[in-house]
PDB file of C-alpha atoms in Angstrom:
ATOM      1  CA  UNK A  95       0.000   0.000   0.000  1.00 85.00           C
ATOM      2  CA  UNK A  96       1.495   3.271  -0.995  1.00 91.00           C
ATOM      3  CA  UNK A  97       1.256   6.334   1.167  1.00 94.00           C
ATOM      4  CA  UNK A  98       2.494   9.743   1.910  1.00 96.00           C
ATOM      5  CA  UNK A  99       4.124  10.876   5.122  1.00 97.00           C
ATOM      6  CA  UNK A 100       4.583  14.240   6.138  1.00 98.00           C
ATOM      7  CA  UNK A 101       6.902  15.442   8.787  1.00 98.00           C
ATOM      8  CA  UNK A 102       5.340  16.946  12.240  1.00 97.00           C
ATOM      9  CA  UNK A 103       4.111  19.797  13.215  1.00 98.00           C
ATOM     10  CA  UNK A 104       6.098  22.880  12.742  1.00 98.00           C
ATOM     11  CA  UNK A 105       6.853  26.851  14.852  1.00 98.00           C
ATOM     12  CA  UNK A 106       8.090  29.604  12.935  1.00 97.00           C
ATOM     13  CA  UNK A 107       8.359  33.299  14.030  1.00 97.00           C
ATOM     14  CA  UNK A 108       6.966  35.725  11.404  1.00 97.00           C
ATOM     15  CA  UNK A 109      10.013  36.077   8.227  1.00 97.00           C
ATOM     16  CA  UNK A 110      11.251  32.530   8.782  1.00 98.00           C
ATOM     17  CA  UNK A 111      11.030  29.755   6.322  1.00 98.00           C
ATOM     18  CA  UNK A 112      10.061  26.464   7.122  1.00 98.00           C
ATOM     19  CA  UNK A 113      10.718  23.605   5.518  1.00 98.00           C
ATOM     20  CA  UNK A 114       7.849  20.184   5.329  1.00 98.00           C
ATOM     21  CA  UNK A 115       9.014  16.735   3.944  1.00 98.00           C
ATOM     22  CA  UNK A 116       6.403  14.296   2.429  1.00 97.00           C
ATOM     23  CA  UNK A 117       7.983  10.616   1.973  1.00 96.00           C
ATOM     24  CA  UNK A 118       6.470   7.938  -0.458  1.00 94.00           C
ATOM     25  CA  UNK A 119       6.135   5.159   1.177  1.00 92.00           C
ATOM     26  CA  UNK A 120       5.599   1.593  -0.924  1.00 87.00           C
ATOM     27  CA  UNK A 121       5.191   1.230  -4.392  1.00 82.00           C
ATOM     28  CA  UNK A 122       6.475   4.691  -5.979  1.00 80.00           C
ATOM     29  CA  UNK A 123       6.196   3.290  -9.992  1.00 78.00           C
ATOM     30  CA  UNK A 124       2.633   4.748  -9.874  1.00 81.00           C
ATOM     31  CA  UNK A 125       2.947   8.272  -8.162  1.00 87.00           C
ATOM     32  CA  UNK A 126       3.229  11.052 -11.278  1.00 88.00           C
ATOM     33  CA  UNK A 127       2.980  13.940  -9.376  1.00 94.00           C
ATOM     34  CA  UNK A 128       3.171  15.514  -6.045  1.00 96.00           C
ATOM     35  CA  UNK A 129       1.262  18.689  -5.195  1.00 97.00           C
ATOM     36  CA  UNK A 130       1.300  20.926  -1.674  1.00 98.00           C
ATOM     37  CA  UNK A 131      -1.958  22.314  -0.720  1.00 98.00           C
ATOM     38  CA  UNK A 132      -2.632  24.892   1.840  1.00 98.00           C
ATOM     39  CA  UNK A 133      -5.876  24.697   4.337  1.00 98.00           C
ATOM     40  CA  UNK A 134      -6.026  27.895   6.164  1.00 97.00           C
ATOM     41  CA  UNK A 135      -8.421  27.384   9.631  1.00 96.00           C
ATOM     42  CA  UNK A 136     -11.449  27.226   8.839  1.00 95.00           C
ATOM     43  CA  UNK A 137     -10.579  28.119   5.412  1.00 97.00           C
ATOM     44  CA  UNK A 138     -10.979  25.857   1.634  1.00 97.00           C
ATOM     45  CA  UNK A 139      -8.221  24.490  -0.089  1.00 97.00           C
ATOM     46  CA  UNK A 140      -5.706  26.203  -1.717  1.00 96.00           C
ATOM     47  CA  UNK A 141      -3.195  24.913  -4.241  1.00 96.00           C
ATOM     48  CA  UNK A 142       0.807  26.057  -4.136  1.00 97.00           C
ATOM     49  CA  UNK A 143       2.027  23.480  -6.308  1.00 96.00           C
ATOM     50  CA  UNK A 144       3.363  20.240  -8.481  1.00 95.00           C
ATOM     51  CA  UNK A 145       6.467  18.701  -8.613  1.00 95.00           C
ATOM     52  CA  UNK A 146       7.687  15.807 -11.158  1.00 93.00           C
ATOM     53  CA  UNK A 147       9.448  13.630  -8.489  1.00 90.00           C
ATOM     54  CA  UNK A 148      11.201  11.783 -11.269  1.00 89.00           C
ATOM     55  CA  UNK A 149      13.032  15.049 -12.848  1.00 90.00           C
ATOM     56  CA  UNK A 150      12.225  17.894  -9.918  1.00 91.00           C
ATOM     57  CA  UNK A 151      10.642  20.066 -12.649  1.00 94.00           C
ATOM     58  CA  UNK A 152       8.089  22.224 -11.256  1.00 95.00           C
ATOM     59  CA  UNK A 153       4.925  24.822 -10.804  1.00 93.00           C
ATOM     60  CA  UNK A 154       4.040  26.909  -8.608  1.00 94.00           C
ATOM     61  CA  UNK A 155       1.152  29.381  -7.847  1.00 93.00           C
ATOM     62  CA  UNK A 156       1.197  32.547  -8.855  1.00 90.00           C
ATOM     63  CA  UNK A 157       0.368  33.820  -5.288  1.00 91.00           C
ATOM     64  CA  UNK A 158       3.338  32.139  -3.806  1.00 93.00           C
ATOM     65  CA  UNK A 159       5.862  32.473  -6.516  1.00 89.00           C
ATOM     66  CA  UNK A 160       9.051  34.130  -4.817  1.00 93.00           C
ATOM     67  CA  UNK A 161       8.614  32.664  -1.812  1.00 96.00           C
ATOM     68  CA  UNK A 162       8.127  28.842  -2.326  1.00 97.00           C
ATOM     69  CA  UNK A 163      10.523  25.958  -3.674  1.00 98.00           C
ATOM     70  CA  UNK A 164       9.255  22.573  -4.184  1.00 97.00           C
ATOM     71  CA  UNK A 165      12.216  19.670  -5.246  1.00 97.00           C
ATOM     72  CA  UNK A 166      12.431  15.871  -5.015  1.00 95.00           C
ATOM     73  CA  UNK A 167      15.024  13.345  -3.617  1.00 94.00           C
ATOM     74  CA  UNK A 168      14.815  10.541  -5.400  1.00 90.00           C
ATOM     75  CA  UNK A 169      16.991   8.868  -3.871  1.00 91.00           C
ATOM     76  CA  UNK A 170      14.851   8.873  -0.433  1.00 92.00           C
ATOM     77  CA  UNK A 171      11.400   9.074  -2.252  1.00 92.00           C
ATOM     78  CA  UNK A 172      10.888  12.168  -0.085  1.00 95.00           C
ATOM     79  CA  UNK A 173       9.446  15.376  -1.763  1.00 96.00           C
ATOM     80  CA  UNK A 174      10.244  18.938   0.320  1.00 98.00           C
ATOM     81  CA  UNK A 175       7.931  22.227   0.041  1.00 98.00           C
ATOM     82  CA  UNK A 176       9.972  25.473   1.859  1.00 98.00           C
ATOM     83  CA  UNK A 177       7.609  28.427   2.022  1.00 98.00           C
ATOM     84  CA  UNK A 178       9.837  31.716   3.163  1.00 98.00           C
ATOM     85  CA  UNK A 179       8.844  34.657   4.436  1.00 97.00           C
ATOM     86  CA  UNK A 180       6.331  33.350   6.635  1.00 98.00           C
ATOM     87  CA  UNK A 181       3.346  35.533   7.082  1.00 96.00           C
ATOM     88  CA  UNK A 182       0.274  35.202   9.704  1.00 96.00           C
ATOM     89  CA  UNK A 183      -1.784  34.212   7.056  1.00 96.00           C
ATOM     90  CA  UNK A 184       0.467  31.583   6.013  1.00 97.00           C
ATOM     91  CA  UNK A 185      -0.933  29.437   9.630  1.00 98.00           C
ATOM     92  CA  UNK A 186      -2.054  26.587   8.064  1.00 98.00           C
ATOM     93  CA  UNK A 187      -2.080  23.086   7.514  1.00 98.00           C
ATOM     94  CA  UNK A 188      -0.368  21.950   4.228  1.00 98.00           C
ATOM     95  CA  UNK A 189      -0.957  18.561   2.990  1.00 98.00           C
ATOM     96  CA  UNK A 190       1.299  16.532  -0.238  1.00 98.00           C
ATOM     97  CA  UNK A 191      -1.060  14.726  -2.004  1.00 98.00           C
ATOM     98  CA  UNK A 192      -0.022  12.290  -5.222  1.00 96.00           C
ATOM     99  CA  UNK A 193      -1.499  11.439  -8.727  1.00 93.00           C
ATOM    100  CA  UNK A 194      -1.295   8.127  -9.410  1.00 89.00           C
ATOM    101  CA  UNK A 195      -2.559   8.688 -13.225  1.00 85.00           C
ATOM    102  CA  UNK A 196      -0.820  10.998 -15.492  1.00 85.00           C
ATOM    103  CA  UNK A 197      -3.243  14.075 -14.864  1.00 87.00           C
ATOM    104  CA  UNK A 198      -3.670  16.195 -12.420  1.00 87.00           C
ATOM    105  CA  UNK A 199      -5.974  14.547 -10.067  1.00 93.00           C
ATOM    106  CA  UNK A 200      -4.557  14.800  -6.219  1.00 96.00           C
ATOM    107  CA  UNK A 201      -5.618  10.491  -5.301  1.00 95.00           C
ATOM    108  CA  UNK A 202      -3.223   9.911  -2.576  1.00 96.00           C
ATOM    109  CA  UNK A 203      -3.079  12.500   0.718  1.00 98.00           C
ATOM    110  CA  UNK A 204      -0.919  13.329   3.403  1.00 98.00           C
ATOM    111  CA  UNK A 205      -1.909  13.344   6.987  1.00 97.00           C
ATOM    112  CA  UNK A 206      -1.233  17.395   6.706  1.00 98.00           C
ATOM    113  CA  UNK A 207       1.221  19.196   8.290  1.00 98.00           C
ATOM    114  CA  UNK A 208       0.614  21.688  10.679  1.00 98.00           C
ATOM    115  CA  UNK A 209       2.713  25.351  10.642  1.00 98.00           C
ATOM    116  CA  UNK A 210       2.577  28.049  13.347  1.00 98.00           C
ATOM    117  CA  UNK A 211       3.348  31.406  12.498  1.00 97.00           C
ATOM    118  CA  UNK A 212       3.767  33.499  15.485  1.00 95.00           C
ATOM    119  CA  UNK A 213       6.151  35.612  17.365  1.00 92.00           C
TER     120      UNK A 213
ATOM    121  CA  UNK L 229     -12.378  35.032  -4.229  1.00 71.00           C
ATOM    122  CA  UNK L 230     -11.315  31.878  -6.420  1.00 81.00           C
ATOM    123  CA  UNK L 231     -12.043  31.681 -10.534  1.00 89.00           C
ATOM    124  CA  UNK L 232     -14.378  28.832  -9.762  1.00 95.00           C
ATOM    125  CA  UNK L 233     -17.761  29.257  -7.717  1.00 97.00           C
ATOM    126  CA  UNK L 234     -19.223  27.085  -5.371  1.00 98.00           C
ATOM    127  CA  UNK L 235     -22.327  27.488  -3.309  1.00 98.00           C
ATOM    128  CA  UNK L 236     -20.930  27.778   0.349  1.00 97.00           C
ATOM    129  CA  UNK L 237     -23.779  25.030   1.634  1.00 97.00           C
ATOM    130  CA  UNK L 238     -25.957  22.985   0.393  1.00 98.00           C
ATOM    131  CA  UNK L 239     -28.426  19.795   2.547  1.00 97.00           C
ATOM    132  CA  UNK L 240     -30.778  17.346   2.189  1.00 97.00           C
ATOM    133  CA  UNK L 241     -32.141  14.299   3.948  1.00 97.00           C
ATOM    134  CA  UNK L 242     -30.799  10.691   4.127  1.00 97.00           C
ATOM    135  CA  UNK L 243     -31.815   8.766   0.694  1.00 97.00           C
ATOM    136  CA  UNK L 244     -31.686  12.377  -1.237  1.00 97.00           C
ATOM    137  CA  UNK L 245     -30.440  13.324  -4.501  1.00 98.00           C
ATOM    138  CA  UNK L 246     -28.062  16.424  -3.763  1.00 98.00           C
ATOM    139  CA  UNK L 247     -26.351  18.210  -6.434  1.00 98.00           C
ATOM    140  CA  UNK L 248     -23.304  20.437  -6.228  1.00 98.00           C
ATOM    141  CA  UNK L 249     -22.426  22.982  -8.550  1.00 98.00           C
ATOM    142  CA  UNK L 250     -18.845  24.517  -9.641  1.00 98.00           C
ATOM    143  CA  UNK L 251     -19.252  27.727 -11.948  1.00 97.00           C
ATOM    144  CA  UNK L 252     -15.854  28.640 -14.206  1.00 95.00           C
ATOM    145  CA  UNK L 253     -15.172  29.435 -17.023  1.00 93.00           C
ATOM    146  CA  UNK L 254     -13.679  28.853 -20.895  1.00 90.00           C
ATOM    147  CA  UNK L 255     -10.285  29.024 -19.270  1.00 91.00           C
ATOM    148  CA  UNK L 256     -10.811  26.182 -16.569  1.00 93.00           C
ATOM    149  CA  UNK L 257     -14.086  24.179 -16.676  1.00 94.00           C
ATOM    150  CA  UNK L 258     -14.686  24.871 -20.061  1.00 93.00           C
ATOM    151  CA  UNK L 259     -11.252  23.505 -21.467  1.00 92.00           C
ATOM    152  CA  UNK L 260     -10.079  21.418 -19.126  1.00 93.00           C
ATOM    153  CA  UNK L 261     -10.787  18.250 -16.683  1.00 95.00           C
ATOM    154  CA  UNK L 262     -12.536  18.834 -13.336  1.00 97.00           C
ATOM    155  CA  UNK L 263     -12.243  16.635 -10.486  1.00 97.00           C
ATOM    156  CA  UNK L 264     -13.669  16.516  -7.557  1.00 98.00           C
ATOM    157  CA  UNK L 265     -12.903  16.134  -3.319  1.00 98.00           C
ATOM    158  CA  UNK L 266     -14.721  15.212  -0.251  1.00 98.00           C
ATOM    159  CA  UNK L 267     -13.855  16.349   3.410  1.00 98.00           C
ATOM    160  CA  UNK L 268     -14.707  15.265   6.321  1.00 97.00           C
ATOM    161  CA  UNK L 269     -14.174  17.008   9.434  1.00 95.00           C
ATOM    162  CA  UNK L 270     -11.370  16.738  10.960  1.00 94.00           C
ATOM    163  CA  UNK L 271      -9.344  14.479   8.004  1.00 97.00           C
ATOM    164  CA  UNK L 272      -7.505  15.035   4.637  1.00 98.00           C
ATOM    165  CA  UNK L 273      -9.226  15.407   1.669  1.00 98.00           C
ATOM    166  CA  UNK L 274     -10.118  12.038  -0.779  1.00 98.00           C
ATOM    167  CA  UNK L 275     -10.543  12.054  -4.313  1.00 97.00           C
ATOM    168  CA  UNK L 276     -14.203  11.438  -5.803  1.00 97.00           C
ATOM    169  CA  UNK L 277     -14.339  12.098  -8.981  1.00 97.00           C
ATOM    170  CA  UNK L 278     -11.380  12.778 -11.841  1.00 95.00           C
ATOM    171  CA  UNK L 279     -11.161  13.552 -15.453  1.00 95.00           C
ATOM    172  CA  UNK L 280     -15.210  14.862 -15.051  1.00 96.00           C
ATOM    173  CA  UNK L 281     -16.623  11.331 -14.681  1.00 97.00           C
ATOM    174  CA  UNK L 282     -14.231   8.797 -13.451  1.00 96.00           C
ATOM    175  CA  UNK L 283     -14.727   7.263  -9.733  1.00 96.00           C
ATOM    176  CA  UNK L 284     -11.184   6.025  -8.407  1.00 94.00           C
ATOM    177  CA  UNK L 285     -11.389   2.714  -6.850  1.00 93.00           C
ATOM    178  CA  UNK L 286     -13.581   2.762  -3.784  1.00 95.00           C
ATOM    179  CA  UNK L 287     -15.801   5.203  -4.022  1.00 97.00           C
ATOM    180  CA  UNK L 288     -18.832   4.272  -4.088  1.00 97.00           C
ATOM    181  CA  UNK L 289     -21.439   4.823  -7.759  1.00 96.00           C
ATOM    182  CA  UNK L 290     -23.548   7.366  -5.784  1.00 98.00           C
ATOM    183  CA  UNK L 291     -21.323   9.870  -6.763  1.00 98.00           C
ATOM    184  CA  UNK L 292     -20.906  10.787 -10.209  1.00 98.00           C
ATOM    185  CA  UNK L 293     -19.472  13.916 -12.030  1.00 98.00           C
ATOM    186  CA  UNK L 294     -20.972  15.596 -15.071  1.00 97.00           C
ATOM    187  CA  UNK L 295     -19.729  18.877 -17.016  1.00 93.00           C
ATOM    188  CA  UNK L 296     -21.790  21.104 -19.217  1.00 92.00           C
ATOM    189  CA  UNK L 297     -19.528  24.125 -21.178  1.00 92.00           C
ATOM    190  CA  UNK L 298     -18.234  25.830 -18.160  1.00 94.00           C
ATOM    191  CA  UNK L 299     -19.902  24.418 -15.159  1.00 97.00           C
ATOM    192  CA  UNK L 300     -19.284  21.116 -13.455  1.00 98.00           C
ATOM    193  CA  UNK L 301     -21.504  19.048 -10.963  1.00 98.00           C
ATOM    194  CA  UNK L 302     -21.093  16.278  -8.381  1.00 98.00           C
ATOM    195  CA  UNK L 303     -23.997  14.658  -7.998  1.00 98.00           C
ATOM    196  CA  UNK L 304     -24.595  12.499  -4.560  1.00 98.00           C
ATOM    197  CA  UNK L 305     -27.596   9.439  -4.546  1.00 98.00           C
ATOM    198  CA  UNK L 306     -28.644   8.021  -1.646  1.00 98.00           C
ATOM    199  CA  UNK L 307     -27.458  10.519   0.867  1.00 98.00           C
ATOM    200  CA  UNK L 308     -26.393   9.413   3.826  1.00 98.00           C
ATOM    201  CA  UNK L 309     -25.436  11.204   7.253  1.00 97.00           C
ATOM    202  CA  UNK L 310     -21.955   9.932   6.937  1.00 97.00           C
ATOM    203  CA  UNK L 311     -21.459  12.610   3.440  1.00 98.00           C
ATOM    204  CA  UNK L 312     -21.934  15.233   5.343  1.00 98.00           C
ATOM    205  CA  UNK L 313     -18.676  17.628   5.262  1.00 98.00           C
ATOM    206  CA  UNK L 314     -17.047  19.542   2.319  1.00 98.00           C
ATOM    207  CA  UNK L 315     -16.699  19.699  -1.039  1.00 98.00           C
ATOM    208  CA  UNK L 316     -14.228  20.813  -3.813  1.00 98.00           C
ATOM    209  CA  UNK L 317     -14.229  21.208  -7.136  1.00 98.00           C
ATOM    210  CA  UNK L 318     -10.804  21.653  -9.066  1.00 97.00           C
ATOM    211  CA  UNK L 319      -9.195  22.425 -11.911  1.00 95.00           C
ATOM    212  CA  UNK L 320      -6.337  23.008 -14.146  1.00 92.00           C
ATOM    213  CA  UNK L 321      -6.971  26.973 -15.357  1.00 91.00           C
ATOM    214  CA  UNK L 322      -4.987  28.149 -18.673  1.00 90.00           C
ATOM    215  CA  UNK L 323      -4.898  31.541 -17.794  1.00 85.00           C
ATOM    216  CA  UNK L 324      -1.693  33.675 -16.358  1.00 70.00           C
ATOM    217  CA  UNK L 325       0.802  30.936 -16.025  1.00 69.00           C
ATOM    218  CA  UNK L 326      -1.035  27.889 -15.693  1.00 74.00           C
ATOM    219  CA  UNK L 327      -1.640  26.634 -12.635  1.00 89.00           C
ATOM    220  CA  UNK L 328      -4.391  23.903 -10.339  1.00 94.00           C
ATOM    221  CA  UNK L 329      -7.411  26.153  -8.824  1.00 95.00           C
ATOM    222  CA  UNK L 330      -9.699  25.214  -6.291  1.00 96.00           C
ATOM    223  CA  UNK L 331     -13.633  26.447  -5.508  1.00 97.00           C
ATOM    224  CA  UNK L 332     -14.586  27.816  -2.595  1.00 97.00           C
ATOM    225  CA  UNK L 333     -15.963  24.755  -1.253  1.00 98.00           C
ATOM    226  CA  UNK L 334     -19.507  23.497  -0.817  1.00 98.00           C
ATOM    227  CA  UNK L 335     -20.682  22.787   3.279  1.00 98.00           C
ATOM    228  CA  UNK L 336     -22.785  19.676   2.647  1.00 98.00           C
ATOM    229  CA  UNK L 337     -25.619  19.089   5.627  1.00 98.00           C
ATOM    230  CA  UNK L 338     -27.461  16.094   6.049  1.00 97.00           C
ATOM    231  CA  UNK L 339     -30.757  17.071   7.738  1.00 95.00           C
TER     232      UNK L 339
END
């Protein structure tokens, strides 16, 4: 059984950068993409990004573009999102979630990973 | 305020027919694939429906997706208490630089 696991819960002061991992765990042959997605309390989903894990390559949101790198270890099957700058609105939970078909559908989810932004 | 519209709630009663709606336009819905997401409280969001129509393993044939030019709905059969929670409509939007966009999300109540 494949799955995603995300590294714990994360404190950041306000201009930090933080730093989530989310590992593939089992069979990888199947997992096209990885995106990061951004839940806000109480808030909907918001998307930040894809990455390729098989060549890095990626997209990112407009909205975060400056401020957030996405890249891929291959070697460890482990995908990393680091958002800088942190904000107060950037308190959220952030989840990786796969596609396991060669589109853009998000099939496979992380636990989420919680970041607090505070001084 | 995202490029795709959702109606912030919708309800109905156990062994309804519910149907969500996702408004875009020819840059998103109309030109691309929607899919679809449940949440429940307090858990990560599963996949529903992809590529408009297509149910991933496991979920169960009282959802289904349909699209018509640039709006997209999930429709829900035999509602049951244990549906109620969120739902999201996504997808891929052409426009600036390309990039995955979600609705606002739909509040789903089961009276």
């Amino acid at each position: 059984e494949v799955q995603l696991v995300q590294s714990g819960a994360e404190v950041r002061q306000p201009g930090a950068a933080v730093k989530i991992s989310c590992k593939v765990s089992g069979d990888t042959v199947n997992i096209h993409f990885i995106h990061w997605v951004q839940q806000a309390p109480g808030r909907g989903l918001e998307w930040l990004g894809v990455v390729d894990p098989t060549d890095g390559e990626a997209i990112y949101a407009d909205e975060f573009q400056g401020r957030l790198v996405i890249t891929a270890d291959t070697s460890s099957d482990t995908v990393y999102m680091e958002l800088s700058s942190l904000r107060s609105d950037d308190m959220a939970v952030y989840y990786c979630a796969a596609a396991q078909t060669r589109d853009y559908s998000m099939g496979l989810w992380g636990r989420g990973t919680t970041v607090t932004v505070s001084s | 305020q995202s490029v795709l519209t959702q109606p912030p709630s919708a309800s109905g009663t156990p062994g309804q027919t519910v149907t969500l709606s996702c408004f875009g336009g020819t840059s998103n819905i109309g030109n691309n694939f929607v899919y679809w997401y449940q949440q429940l409280p307090g858990t990560a969001p599963r996949l529903l429906i992809y590529l408009n129509t297509q149910r991933p393993s496991g979920v169960p044939d009282r959802f289904s997706g349909s699209n018509s030019g640039a709006s997209a709905s999930l429709a829900i059969s035999g509602l049951r208490s244990e549906d109620e929670g969120d739902y999201y409509c996504a997808v891929w939007d052409d426009s600036r630089t390309g990039r995955v966009v979600f609705g606002g999300g739909t509040k789903l109540t089961v009276l």
